[in-house]
Amino acid sequence: MRSGRAARMLAALVAGSLLVGCGAQAPSDQPAVDTLVRMYDQRSGVWPTTGWWNSANAVNALTNYMIVSGDHRYAWVLDNTFAKKRNAARGNFINDFTDDTGWWALAWISAYDLTGDVKYLQTAQRDVDFMWGNQDDVCGGGLWWTVNRGYKNAISNELFIQAAAELAVRLGDAGGVYLDRAGTVWDWFEASGMINDDLLVNDGLDAATCRNNRDTTWTYNQGVILGGLVALARASGDDSYLRRARTLADASTQAPGLHVDGVLTEPCEQTGCDVNGPSFKGIYVRNLGELNRVLDDHPYSEYLIDQASTAYDHNRTADNEYGLHWAGPVDRVNGATQQSAVDLLVAAQPIPDAPESPVSTSR
């Protein structure tokens, strides 16, 4: 199923953890992971304190921890969720939202990396094919947010880029069509205007004008595009994608509107955020960690360790529950806030010397 080159690249992807530390030590991630699993409802197969797509990210955070740490105690969660929810909505973790479907595609790609079970990869492929079915030439290209085709937004397109490029890596010679599609959507995305003059990604396009709607620069929109560009670089061997990702990451890690006193803060935190917002920061740091891992100088290690240490010191209960505000106080603990903490703590862990990189990562 894979070419030899794709298999070597996948081995490099799975073998290491997300980040390398430079002096400072990141807090342990295991206690937060154990708490995340305690929040899981085995009967329903999801995290009942948060939403459907948030649970996909909790699965992904848990799986990334297992890949990084070698601690596979919770692999049963993947099988249980897959069995309990495979027939929900349209089946195969597809619903009317292309972004929801993309989150599950990424979760099952990670599950495949951990287990080697092809059912997960096949499901992710079905998800990505569904997403592509909602692409057309309105506003010059790109995917619609829902099957109702009323809004072209950033997150659906970022997720498609990432998931399609990740499939291309794992499918080897059979993945060429996914690499082509990922590249097509990235070219459209970069030209769409959704990346603003501050090199931050706004929420989407105005339906009437096909121009940047200047809506909120949510942290997850700054993150998923980084993961997409890393995947494109890995699939294509073209390190220009990494250079572009680094430029975007430099902007988002330094953006005043996304930080309060140096701590990553979601724009909605002052008002409490709805069910969606608590997942966003974890998604951002997960993808920043992916980029940091493949760059030779690991430029974001200190940033991630600082964020993780702040959350550990100020946003953690005695039961290792984490809330919405990484700077504290602990508030609104649920499956999504815990997932974000797990993503952060995993991203901040040091990694061993990596195998030979599939692409050059020099600036």
Coordinates of C-alpha atoms in Angstrom, one line a residue:
M1 CA 0.0 0.0 0.0
R2 CA 2.9 2.4 0.7
S3 CA 6.0 3.1 -1.3
G4 CA 9.3 2.6 0.4
R5 CA 9.8 6.3 0.6
A6 CA 6.5 6.9 2.2
A7 CA 7.1 4.1 4.7
R8 CA 10.4 5.7 5.7
M9 CA 8.8 9.1 6.1
L10 CA 6.0 7.6 8.2
A11 CA 8.6 5.9 10.5
A12 CA 10.2 9.2 11.0
L13 CA 6.9 10.8 11.8
V14 CA 5.9 8.2 14.4
A15 CA 9.3 7.5 16.0
G16 CA 9.8 10.8 17.8
S17 CA 7.9 13.0 20.1
L18 CA 6.7 16.4 19.2
L19 CA 9.4 18.7 20.6
V20 CA 12.9 19.1 21.9
G21 CA 13.4 21.1 25.0
C22 CA 16.3 23.5 25.5
G23 CA 17.3 23.4 29.1
A24 CA 13.9 23.9 30.8
Q25 CA 11.9 20.8 31.6
A26 CA 8.3 20.4 30.6
P27 CA 5.8 19.1 33.1
S28 CA 4.8 15.5 32.9
D29 CA 1.9 14.8 30.5
Q30 CA 0.8 11.4 31.9
P31 CA -1.4 12.7 34.8
A32 CA -3.4 15.0 32.5
V33 CA -3.9 12.1 30.1
D34 CA -5.1 9.8 32.8
T35 CA -7.7 12.5 33.8
L36 CA -8.7 12.9 30.2
V37 CA -9.5 9.2 30.0
R38 CA -11.4 9.3 33.3
M39 CA -13.7 11.9 31.6
Y40 CA -14.4 9.5 28.7
D41 CA -17.7 7.7 28.6
Q42 CA -17.1 4.2 27.5
R43 CA -20.8 3.5 26.9
S44 CA -21.3 6.3 24.3
G45 CA -17.7 6.4 23.0
V46 CA -17.2 10.1 23.3
W47 CA -16.5 12.8 26.0
P48 CA -20.0 13.8 27.2
T49 CA -18.9 17.1 28.7
T50 CA -18.0 18.5 25.2
G51 CA -19.1 18.3 21.6
W52 CA -18.8 15.8 18.7
W53 CA -15.9 17.4 16.9
N54 CA -14.2 18.2 20.2
S55 CA -14.3 14.5 21.0
A56 CA -12.4 13.8 17.7
N57 CA -9.7 16.1 19.0
A58 CA -9.6 14.3 22.4
V59 CA -9.1 11.1 20.5
N60 CA -6.3 12.7 18.5
A61 CA -4.7 14.2 21.6
L62 CA -4.8 10.8 23.4
T63 CA -3.4 9.0 20.4
N64 CA -0.5 11.5 19.9
Y65 CA 0.4 11.0 23.6
M66 CA 0.5 7.2 23.0
I67 CA 2.7 7.6 19.9
V68 CA 5.1 10.0 21.6
S69 CA 5.3 8.2 25.0
G70 CA 5.1 4.6 24.0
D71 CA 2.4 4.2 26.7
H72 CA -0.4 2.3 24.9
R73 CA -2.7 1.7 27.9
Y74 CA -5.5 3.5 26.3
A75 CA -5.5 2.1 22.8
W76 CA -8.8 0.5 23.7
V77 CA -10.4 4.0 23.6
L78 CA -9.8 4.1 19.9
D79 CA -11.4 0.8 19.2
N80 CA -14.4 1.6 21.5
T81 CA -15.0 5.0 19.9
F82 CA -14.7 3.5 16.4
A83 CA -17.2 0.7 17.2
K84 CA -19.7 2.9 19.0
K85 CA -19.8 5.8 16.6
R86 CA -18.9 4.5 13.2
N87 CA -22.6 4.5 12.1
A88 CA -23.5 7.9 13.5
A89 CA -24.8 10.6 11.2
R90 CA -23.8 9.7 7.6
G91 CA -21.6 6.9 8.8
N92 CA -17.8 6.7 8.8
F93 CA -17.6 9.8 11.0
I94 CA -19.1 12.0 8.2
N95 CA -21.7 14.6 8.9
D96 CA -23.0 17.7 7.1
F97 CA -20.0 19.8 8.3
T98 CA -16.7 19.4 6.4
D99 CA -14.7 20.6 9.3
D100 CA -16.2 18.0 11.7
T101 CA -15.5 15.4 9.2
G102 CA -11.9 16.6 8.8
W103 CA -11.3 16.4 12.6
W104 CA -12.3 12.8 12.6
A105 CA -10.2 12.1 9.5
L106 CA -7.1 13.4 11.3
A107 CA -8.0 11.4 14.4
W108 CA -8.2 8.1 12.5
I109 CA -5.0 8.8 10.6
S110 CA -3.3 9.1 14.0
A111 CA -5.0 5.9 15.1
Y112 CA -3.6 4.2 12.0
D113 CA -0.1 5.4 12.9
L114 CA -0.4 4.0 16.4
T115 CA -2.0 0.6 15.5
G116 CA -1.3 -0.1 11.9
D117 CA -5.0 -1.1 11.6
V118 CA -6.0 -0.3 8.0
K119 CA -9.7 0.2 9.0
Y120 CA -8.7 3.6 10.5
L121 CA -6.9 4.7 7.3
Q122 CA -9.7 3.6 5.1
T123 CA -12.2 5.6 7.2
A124 CA -10.0 8.7 7.0
Q125 CA -9.9 8.3 3.2
R126 CA -13.7 8.1 3.0
D127 CA -13.8 11.3 5.1
V128 CA -11.4 13.2 2.9
D129 CA -13.2 12.1 -0.2
F130 CA -16.5 13.4 1.3
M131 CA -14.8 16.7 2.0
W132 CA -13.5 17.0 -1.5
G133 CA -17.0 16.5 -2.8
N134 CA -17.8 19.9 -1.3
Q135 CA -15.2 21.8 -3.3
D136 CA -16.1 23.9 -6.3
D137 CA -15.1 27.1 -8.2
V138 CA -17.1 29.6 -6.2
C139 CA -14.8 32.3 -5.0
G140 CA -12.1 30.7 -7.2
G141 CA -12.0 27.4 -5.4
G142 CA -11.9 25.9 -1.9
L143 CA -14.3 23.8 0.1
W144 CA -17.6 24.8 1.6
W145 CA -18.1 24.6 5.4
T146 CA -21.3 22.6 5.1
V147 CA -23.3 20.7 2.5
N148 CA -25.6 23.7 2.4
R149 CA -22.8 25.6 0.6
G150 CA -23.3 29.0 2.3
Y151 CA -19.8 29.8 3.7
K152 CA -16.2 29.2 2.6
N153 CA -14.2 29.3 5.8
A154 CA -10.6 28.8 6.8
I155 CA -10.8 25.8 9.0
S156 CA -12.5 23.4 6.5
N157 CA -9.9 24.2 3.9
E158 CA -7.0 24.0 6.4
L159 CA -8.2 20.6 7.6
F160 CA -8.5 19.3 4.0
I161 CA -5.0 20.4 3.2
Q162 CA -3.6 18.6 6.2
A163 CA -5.7 15.4 6.0
A164 CA -5.3 15.0 2.3
A165 CA -1.5 15.5 2.5
E166 CA -1.3 13.1 5.4
L167 CA -3.1 10.5 3.4
A168 CA -0.7 11.1 0.5
V169 CA 2.2 10.2 2.8
R170 CA 0.6 7.0 4.0
L171 CA -0.8 5.8 0.7
G172 CA 2.5 6.2 -1.1
D173 CA 2.1 5.8 -4.9
A174 CA -1.7 5.6 -4.6
G175 CA -1.7 8.9 -2.7
G176 CA -0.8 11.2 -5.6
V177 CA -4.3 12.4 -6.2
Y178 CA -4.5 13.5 -2.5
L179 CA -1.3 15.4 -2.8
D180 CA -2.5 17.2 -5.9
R181 CA -5.7 18.1 -4.2
A182 CA -4.0 19.3 -1.0
G183 CA -1.7 21.5 -3.1
T184 CA -4.6 22.9 -5.1
V185 CA -6.5 23.9 -2.0
W186 CA -3.3 25.4 -0.4
D187 CA -2.6 27.5 -3.5
W188 CA -6.2 28.7 -3.4
F189 CA -6.1 29.3 0.3
E190 CA -2.9 31.4 0.2
A191 CA -4.3 33.5 -2.6
S192 CA -7.8 33.9 -1.0
G193 CA -7.0 36.8 1.3
M194 CA -7.8 34.9 4.5
I195 CA -4.2 35.3 5.6
N196 CA -4.3 39.0 6.6
D197 CA -1.5 41.6 6.7
D198 CA -0.4 40.5 10.1
L199 CA 0.1 37.0 8.8
L200 CA -2.8 35.7 10.9
V201 CA -5.8 33.7 9.5
N202 CA -9.2 35.2 9.8
D203 CA -12.3 33.0 10.0
G204 CA -13.4 33.0 6.4
L205 CA -14.7 34.8 3.3
D206 CA -17.5 37.2 2.9
A207 CA -20.1 35.3 0.8
A208 CA -21.0 38.4 -1.2
T209 CA -17.5 39.7 -2.0
C210 CA -15.3 36.5 -1.7
R211 CA -13.0 38.6 0.4
N212 CA -11.6 38.2 3.9
N213 CA -14.5 38.8 6.3
R214 CA -12.1 40.1 9.0
D215 CA -13.7 37.8 11.5
T216 CA -11.9 36.5 14.6
T217 CA -8.4 35.1 14.4
W218 CA -9.1 32.0 16.4
T219 CA -6.0 30.2 17.5
Y220 CA -6.8 26.9 15.8
N221 CA -6.9 28.6 12.4
Q222 CA -3.3 29.7 13.1
G223 CA -2.4 26.1 14.0
V224 CA -4.0 23.8 11.5
I225 CA -2.4 25.5 8.6
L226 CA 1.0 24.8 10.1
G227 CA 0.2 21.1 10.3
G228 CA -1.1 21.2 6.7
L229 CA 2.1 22.8 5.5
V230 CA 4.2 20.3 7.4
A231 CA 2.2 17.5 5.8
L232 CA 2.6 19.0 2.3
A233 CA 6.3 19.3 2.8
R234 CA 6.5 15.7 4.0
A235 CA 4.4 14.4 1.1
S236 CA 6.1 16.5 -1.7
G237 CA 9.7 16.8 -0.5
D238 CA 9.3 20.6 -1.0
D239 CA 10.7 22.6 1.9
S240 CA 9.2 25.9 0.7
Y241 CA 6.1 24.8 2.6
L242 CA 8.1 24.7 5.8
R243 CA 9.5 28.2 5.2
R244 CA 6.0 29.5 4.7
A245 CA 4.9 27.7 7.9
R246 CA 7.7 29.2 9.9
T247 CA 6.8 32.7 8.8
L248 CA 3.2 32.1 9.9
A249 CA 4.2 30.5 13.2
D250 CA 6.5 33.4 14.0
A251 CA 3.6 35.8 13.6
S252 CA 1.1 33.8 15.7
T253 CA 3.5 33.0 18.5
Q254 CA 4.2 36.8 18.8
A255 CA 0.7 38.1 18.1
P256 CA -0.4 40.5 20.9
G257 CA -4.1 39.7 20.2
L258 CA -3.6 36.0 21.0
H259 CA -1.6 36.5 24.2
V260 CA -2.1 38.2 27.6
D261 CA 1.1 38.8 29.5
G262 CA 2.8 36.2 27.2
V263 CA 0.2 33.5 27.8
L264 CA -1.8 32.1 24.9
T265 CA -5.3 33.3 25.3
E266 CA -8.3 32.6 23.1
P267 CA -10.2 35.7 22.0
C268 CA -13.4 34.4 23.6
E269 CA -11.9 33.7 27.0
Q270 CA -13.1 36.9 28.6
T271 CA -16.7 35.9 27.9
G272 CA -16.2 32.2 28.6
C273 CA -16.3 30.7 25.1
D274 CA -19.0 28.4 23.7
V275 CA -18.6 24.6 23.4
N276 CA -16.1 25.1 20.5
G277 CA -13.5 27.5 21.9
P278 CA -12.0 25.4 24.7
S279 CA -10.5 23.0 22.1
F280 CA -8.8 25.7 20.0
K281 CA -5.6 26.4 21.9
G282 CA -4.8 22.7 22.1
I283 CA -5.2 22.3 18.4
Y284 CA -2.9 25.3 17.9
V285 CA 0.0 24.0 20.0
R286 CA -0.4 20.4 18.6
N287 CA 0.3 21.8 15.2
L288 CA 2.9 24.2 16.3
G289 CA 4.6 21.3 17.9
E290 CA 4.5 19.4 14.6
L291 CA 6.3 22.2 12.8
N292 CA 8.8 22.7 15.6
R293 CA 9.7 19.0 15.5
V294 CA 10.7 19.1 11.8
L295 CA 12.6 22.4 11.9
D296 CA 16.3 21.8 12.5
D297 CA 16.6 24.5 15.2
H298 CA 13.3 23.7 16.9
P299 CA 12.5 27.4 17.3
Y300 CA 9.3 27.1 19.3
S301 CA 10.4 24.8 22.1
E302 CA 10.9 27.5 24.7
Y303 CA 7.5 29.0 23.8
L304 CA 5.8 25.7 24.3
I305 CA 7.5 24.8 27.5
D306 CA 6.7 28.2 28.9
Q307 CA 3.0 27.8 28.0
A308 CA 2.9 24.2 29.5
S309 CA 4.7 25.3 32.7
T310 CA 2.2 28.2 33.1
A311 CA -0.8 26.0 32.7
Y312 CA 0.7 23.4 35.1
D313 CA 1.4 26.0 37.7
H314 CA -1.8 28.1 37.4
N315 CA -4.5 26.1 35.7
R316 CA -4.4 22.6 37.3
T317 CA -6.4 21.1 40.2
A318 CA -5.2 18.5 42.7
D319 CA -6.9 15.9 40.4
N320 CA -4.9 17.1 37.4
E321 CA -7.9 18.7 35.8
Y322 CA -7.2 21.7 33.6
G323 CA -9.6 24.6 32.8
L324 CA -10.0 27.1 30.1
H325 CA -7.5 29.8 31.2
W326 CA -3.9 28.6 31.0
A327 CA -2.9 31.6 33.1
G328 CA -5.5 30.6 35.7
P329 CA -7.7 30.5 37.6
V330 CA -9.1 27.0 36.9
D331 CA -12.5 27.5 35.3
R332 CA -15.0 25.5 33.1
V333 CA -13.2 22.2 33.2
N334 CA -14.5 19.7 30.6
G335 CA -13.3 17.3 28.0
A336 CA -12.2 20.0 25.7
T337 CA -10.2 22.0 28.2
Q338 CA -8.6 18.8 29.3
Q339 CA -7.8 17.8 25.6
S340 CA -6.2 21.2 25.1
A341 CA -4.0 20.7 28.2
V342 CA -3.0 17.2 27.0
D343 CA -2.1 18.6 23.6
L344 CA 0.0 21.3 25.2
L345 CA 1.8 19.0 27.6
V346 CA 2.6 16.5 24.9
A347 CA 3.8 19.2 22.5
A348 CA 6.2 20.5 25.2
Q349 CA 7.9 17.1 25.8
P350 CA 11.5 16.7 24.7
I351 CA 12.3 14.3 21.8
P352 CA 15.2 12.0 21.1
D353 CA 17.4 12.6 18.1
A354 CA 15.2 12.3 15.1
P355 CA 15.8 10.0 12.2
E356 CA 16.9 11.5 8.9
S357 CA 14.4 14.1 7.9
P358 CA 12.6 13.6 4.5
V359 CA 13.1 17.2 3.5
S360 CA 15.7 19.9 4.3
T361 CA 14.5 22.2 7.1
S362 CA 17.0 25.0 6.8
R363 CA 15.6 28.4 6.5

